[in-house]
mmCIF file of C-alpha atoms in Angstrom:
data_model
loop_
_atom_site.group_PDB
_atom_site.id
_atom_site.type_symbol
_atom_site.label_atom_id
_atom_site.label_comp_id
_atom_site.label_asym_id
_atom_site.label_seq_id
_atom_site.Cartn_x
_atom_site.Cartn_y
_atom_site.Cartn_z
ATOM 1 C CA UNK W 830 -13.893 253.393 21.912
ATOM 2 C CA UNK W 831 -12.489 255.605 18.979
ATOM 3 C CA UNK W 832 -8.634 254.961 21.048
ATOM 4 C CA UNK W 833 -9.308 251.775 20.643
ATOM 5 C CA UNK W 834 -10.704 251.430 16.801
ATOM 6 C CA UNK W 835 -7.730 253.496 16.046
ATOM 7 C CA UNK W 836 -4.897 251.306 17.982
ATOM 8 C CA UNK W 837 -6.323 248.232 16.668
ATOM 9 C CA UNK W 838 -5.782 249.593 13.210
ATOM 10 C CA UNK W 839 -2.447 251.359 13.739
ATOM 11 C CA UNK W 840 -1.313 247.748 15.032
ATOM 12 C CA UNK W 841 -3.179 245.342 12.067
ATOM 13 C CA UNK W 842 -0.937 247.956 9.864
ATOM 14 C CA UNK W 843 2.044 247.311 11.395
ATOM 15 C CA UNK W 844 1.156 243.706 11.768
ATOM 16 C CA UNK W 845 0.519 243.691 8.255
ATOM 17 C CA UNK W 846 4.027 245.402 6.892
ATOM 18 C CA UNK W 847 5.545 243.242 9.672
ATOM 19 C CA UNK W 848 4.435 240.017 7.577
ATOM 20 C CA UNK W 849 5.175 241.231 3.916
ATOM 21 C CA UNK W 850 8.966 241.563 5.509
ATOM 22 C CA UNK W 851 8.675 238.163 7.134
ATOM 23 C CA UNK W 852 7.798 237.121 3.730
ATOM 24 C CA UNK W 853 10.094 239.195 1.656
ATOM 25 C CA UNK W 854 13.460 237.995 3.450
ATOM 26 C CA UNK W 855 12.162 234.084 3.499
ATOM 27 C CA UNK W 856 12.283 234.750 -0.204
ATOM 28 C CA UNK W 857 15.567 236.299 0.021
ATOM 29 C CA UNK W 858 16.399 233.451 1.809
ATOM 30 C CA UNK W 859 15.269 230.577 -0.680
ATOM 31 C CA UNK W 860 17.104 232.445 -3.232
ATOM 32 C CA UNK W 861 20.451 232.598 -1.617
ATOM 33 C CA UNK W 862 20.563 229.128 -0.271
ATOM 34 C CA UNK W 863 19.259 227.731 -3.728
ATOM 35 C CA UNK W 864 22.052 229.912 -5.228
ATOM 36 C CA UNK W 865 24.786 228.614 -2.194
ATOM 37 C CA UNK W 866 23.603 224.786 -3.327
ATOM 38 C CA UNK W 867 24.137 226.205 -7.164
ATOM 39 C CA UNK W 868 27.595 227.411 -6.833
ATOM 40 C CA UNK W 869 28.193 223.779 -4.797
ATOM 41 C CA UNK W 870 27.217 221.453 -7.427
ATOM 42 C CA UNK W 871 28.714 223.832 -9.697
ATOM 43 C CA UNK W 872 32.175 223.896 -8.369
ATOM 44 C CA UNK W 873 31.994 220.249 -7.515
ATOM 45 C CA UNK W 874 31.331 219.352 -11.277
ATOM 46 C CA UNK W 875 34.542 221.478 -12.345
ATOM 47 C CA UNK W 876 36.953 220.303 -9.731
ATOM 48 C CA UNK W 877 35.680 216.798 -8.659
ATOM 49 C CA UNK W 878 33.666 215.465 -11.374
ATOM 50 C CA UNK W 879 35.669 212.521 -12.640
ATOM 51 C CA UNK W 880 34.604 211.049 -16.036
ATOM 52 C CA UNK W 881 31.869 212.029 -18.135
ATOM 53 C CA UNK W 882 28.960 210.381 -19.604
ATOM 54 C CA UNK W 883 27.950 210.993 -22.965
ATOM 55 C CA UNK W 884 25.008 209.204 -25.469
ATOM 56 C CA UNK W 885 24.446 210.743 -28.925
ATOM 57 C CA UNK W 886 21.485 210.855 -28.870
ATOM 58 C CA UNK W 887 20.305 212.410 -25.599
ATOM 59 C CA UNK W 888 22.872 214.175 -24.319
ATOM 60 C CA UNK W 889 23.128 217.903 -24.041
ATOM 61 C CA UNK W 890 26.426 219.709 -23.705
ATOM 62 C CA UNK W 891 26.622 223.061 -21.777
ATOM 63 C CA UNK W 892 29.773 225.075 -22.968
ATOM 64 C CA UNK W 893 31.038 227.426 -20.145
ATOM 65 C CA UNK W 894 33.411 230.379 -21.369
ATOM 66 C CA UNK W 895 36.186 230.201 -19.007
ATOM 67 C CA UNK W 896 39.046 232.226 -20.920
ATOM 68 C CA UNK W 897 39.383 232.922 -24.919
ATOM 69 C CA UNK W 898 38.287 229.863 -26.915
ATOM 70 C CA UNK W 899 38.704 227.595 -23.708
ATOM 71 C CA UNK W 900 35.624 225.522 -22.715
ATOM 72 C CA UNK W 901 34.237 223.986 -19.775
ATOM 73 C CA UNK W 902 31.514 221.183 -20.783
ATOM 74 C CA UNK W 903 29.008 219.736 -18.573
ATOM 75 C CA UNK W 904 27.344 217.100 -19.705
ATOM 76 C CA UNK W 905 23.156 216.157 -19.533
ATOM 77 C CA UNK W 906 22.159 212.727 -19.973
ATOM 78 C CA UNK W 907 18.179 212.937 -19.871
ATOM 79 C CA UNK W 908 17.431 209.735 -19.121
ATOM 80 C CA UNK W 909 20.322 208.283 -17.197
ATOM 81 C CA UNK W 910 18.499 209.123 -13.962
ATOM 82 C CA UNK W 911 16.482 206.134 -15.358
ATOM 83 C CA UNK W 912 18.833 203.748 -16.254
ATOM 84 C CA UNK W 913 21.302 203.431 -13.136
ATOM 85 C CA UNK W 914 20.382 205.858 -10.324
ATOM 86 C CA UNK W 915 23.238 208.123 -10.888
ATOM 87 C CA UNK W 916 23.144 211.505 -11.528
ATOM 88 C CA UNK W 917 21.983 213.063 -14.885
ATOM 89 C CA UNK W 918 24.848 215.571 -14.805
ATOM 90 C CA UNK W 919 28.414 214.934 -15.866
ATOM 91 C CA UNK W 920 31.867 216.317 -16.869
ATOM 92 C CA UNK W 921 35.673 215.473 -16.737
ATOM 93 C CA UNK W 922 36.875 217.957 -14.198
ATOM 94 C CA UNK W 923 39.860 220.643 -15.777
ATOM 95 C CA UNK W 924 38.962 219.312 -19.375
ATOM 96 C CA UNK W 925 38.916 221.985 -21.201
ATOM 97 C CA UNK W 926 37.491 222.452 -24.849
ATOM 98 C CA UNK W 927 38.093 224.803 -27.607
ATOM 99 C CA UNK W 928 34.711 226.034 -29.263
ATOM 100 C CA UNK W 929 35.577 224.322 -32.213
ATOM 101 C CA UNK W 930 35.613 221.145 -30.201
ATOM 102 C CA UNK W 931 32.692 221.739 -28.492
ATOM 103 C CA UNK W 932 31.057 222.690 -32.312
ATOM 104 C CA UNK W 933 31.923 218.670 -32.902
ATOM 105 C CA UNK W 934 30.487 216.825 -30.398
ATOM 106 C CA UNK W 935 28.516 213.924 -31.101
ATOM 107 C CA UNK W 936 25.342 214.913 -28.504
ATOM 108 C CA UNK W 937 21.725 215.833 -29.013
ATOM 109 C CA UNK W 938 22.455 219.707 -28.627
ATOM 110 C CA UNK W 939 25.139 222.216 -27.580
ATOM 111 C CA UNK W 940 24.462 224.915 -25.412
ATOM 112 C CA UNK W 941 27.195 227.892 -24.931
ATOM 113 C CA UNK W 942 26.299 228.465 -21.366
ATOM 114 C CA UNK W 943 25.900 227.229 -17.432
ATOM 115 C CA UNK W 944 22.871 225.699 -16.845
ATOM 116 C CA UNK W 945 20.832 227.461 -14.961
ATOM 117 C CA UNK W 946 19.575 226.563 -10.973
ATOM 118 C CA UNK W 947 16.226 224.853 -12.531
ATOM 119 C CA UNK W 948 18.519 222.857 -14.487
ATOM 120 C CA UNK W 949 20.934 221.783 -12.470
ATOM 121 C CA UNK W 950 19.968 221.942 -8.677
ATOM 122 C CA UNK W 951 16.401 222.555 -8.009
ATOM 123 C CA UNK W 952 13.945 219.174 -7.791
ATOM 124 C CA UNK W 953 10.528 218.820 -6.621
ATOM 125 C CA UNK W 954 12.197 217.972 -3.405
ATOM 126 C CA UNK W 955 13.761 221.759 -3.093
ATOM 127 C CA UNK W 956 10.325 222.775 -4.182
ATOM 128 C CA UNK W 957 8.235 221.453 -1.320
ATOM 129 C CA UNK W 958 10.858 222.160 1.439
ATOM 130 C CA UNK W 959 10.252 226.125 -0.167
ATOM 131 C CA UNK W 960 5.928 226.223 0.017
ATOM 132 C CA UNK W 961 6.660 224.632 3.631
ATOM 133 C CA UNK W 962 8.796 227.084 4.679
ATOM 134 C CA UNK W 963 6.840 230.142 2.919
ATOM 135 C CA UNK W 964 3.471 228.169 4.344
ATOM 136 C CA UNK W 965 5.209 228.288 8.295
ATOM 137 C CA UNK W 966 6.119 232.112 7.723
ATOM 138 C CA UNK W 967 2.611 233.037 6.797
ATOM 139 C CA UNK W 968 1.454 230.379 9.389
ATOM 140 C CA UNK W 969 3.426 232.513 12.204
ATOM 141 C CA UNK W 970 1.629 235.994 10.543
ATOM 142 C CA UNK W 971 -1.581 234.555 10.552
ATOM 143 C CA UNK W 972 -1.340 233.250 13.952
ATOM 144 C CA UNK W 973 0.231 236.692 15.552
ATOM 145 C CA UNK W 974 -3.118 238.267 13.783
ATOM 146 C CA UNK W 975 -5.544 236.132 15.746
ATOM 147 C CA UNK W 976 -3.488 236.783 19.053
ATOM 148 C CA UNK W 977 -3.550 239.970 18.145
ATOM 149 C CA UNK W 978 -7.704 240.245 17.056
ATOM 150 C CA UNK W 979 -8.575 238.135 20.029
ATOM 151 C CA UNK W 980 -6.892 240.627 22.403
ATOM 152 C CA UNK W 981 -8.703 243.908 21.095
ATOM 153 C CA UNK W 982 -11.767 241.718 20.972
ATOM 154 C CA UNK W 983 -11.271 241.100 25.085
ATOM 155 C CA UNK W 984 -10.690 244.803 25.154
ATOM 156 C CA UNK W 985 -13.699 245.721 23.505
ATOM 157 C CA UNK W 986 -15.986 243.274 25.525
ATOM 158 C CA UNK W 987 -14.554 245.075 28.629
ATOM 159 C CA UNK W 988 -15.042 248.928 27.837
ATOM 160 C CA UNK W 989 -18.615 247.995 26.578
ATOM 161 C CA UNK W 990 -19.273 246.099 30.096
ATOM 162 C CA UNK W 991 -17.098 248.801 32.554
ATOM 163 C CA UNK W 992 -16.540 251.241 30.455
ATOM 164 C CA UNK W 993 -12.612 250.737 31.544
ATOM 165 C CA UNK W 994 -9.792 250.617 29.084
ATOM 166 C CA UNK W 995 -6.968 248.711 30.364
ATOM 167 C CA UNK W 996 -4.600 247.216 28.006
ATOM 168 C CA UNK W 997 -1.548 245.188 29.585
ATOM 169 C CA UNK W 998 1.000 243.279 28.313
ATOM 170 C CA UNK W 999 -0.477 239.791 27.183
#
């Protein structure tokens, strides 16, 4: 019975480490395909992006250094979502600034740098497609560990009835 008591928790160790990996690299995972879709809308705002959308009085401008005193501006329009379904988000792509010109712009606020993933790419959407894929990780742990319990508990039930130990591949 002590073989047993000690497999059992040799294996609900490994079992264990086994699902802090399974949730480490799922992490790992939501943070380099919410950096991927990042770098996408990015990109797409610099190169594609074709006119920009600005109101005075609630729009903020996010200065990117590119080179010395040159400017990338991206522009957000907080309530535009609102208003016509498009995009918050918007800039005139290779229209550079100087920071003198970005000092002058007629918005809400200037920011001298990229807005950050939160900002820019993550929405509630992105956040429940996350806890469900975290939530089917741990589901899969969880479910291994009852396999796993239920087995030693058959193994158990036998010794204390035959006094036997046999332990197969289930």
């Amino acid at each position: 019975m002590e073989f047993i008591k000690k497999m059992r928790l040799r294996e609900n160790i490994e079992i264990g480490i086994k699902t802090i990996i399974g949730i480490l690299a799922a992490f790992l995972a939501i943070i380099l395909m919410e950096g991927m879709i990042y770098g996408i809308n990015l990109n797409a705002l610099k190169t594609k992006s074709d006119r920009a959308f600005i109101q005075s009085d609630v729009t903020v401008a996010y200065c990117i250094k590119e080179a010395e005193d040159k400017y990338f501006v991206i522009y957000y329009n907080e309530d535009r979502l609102e208003n016509d379904g498009s995009s918050n988000w918007s800039a005139q792509a290779n229209e550079y600034k100087t920071k003198a010109e970005c000092d002058n712009l007629l918005v809400k606020k200037v920011v001298y740098r990229a807005p950050t993933a939160f900002e820019l790419t993550i929405t509630p959407v992105h956040y429940a497609v996350m806890a469900v894929f975290v939530l089917a990780v741990c589901g899969y742990f969880v479910y291994r560990f009852i396999a796993l319990n239920k087995t030693y508990n058959k193994i158990e039930d036998k010794y204390k009835k035959t006094g036997e130990i046999e332990i197969t591949n289930m």
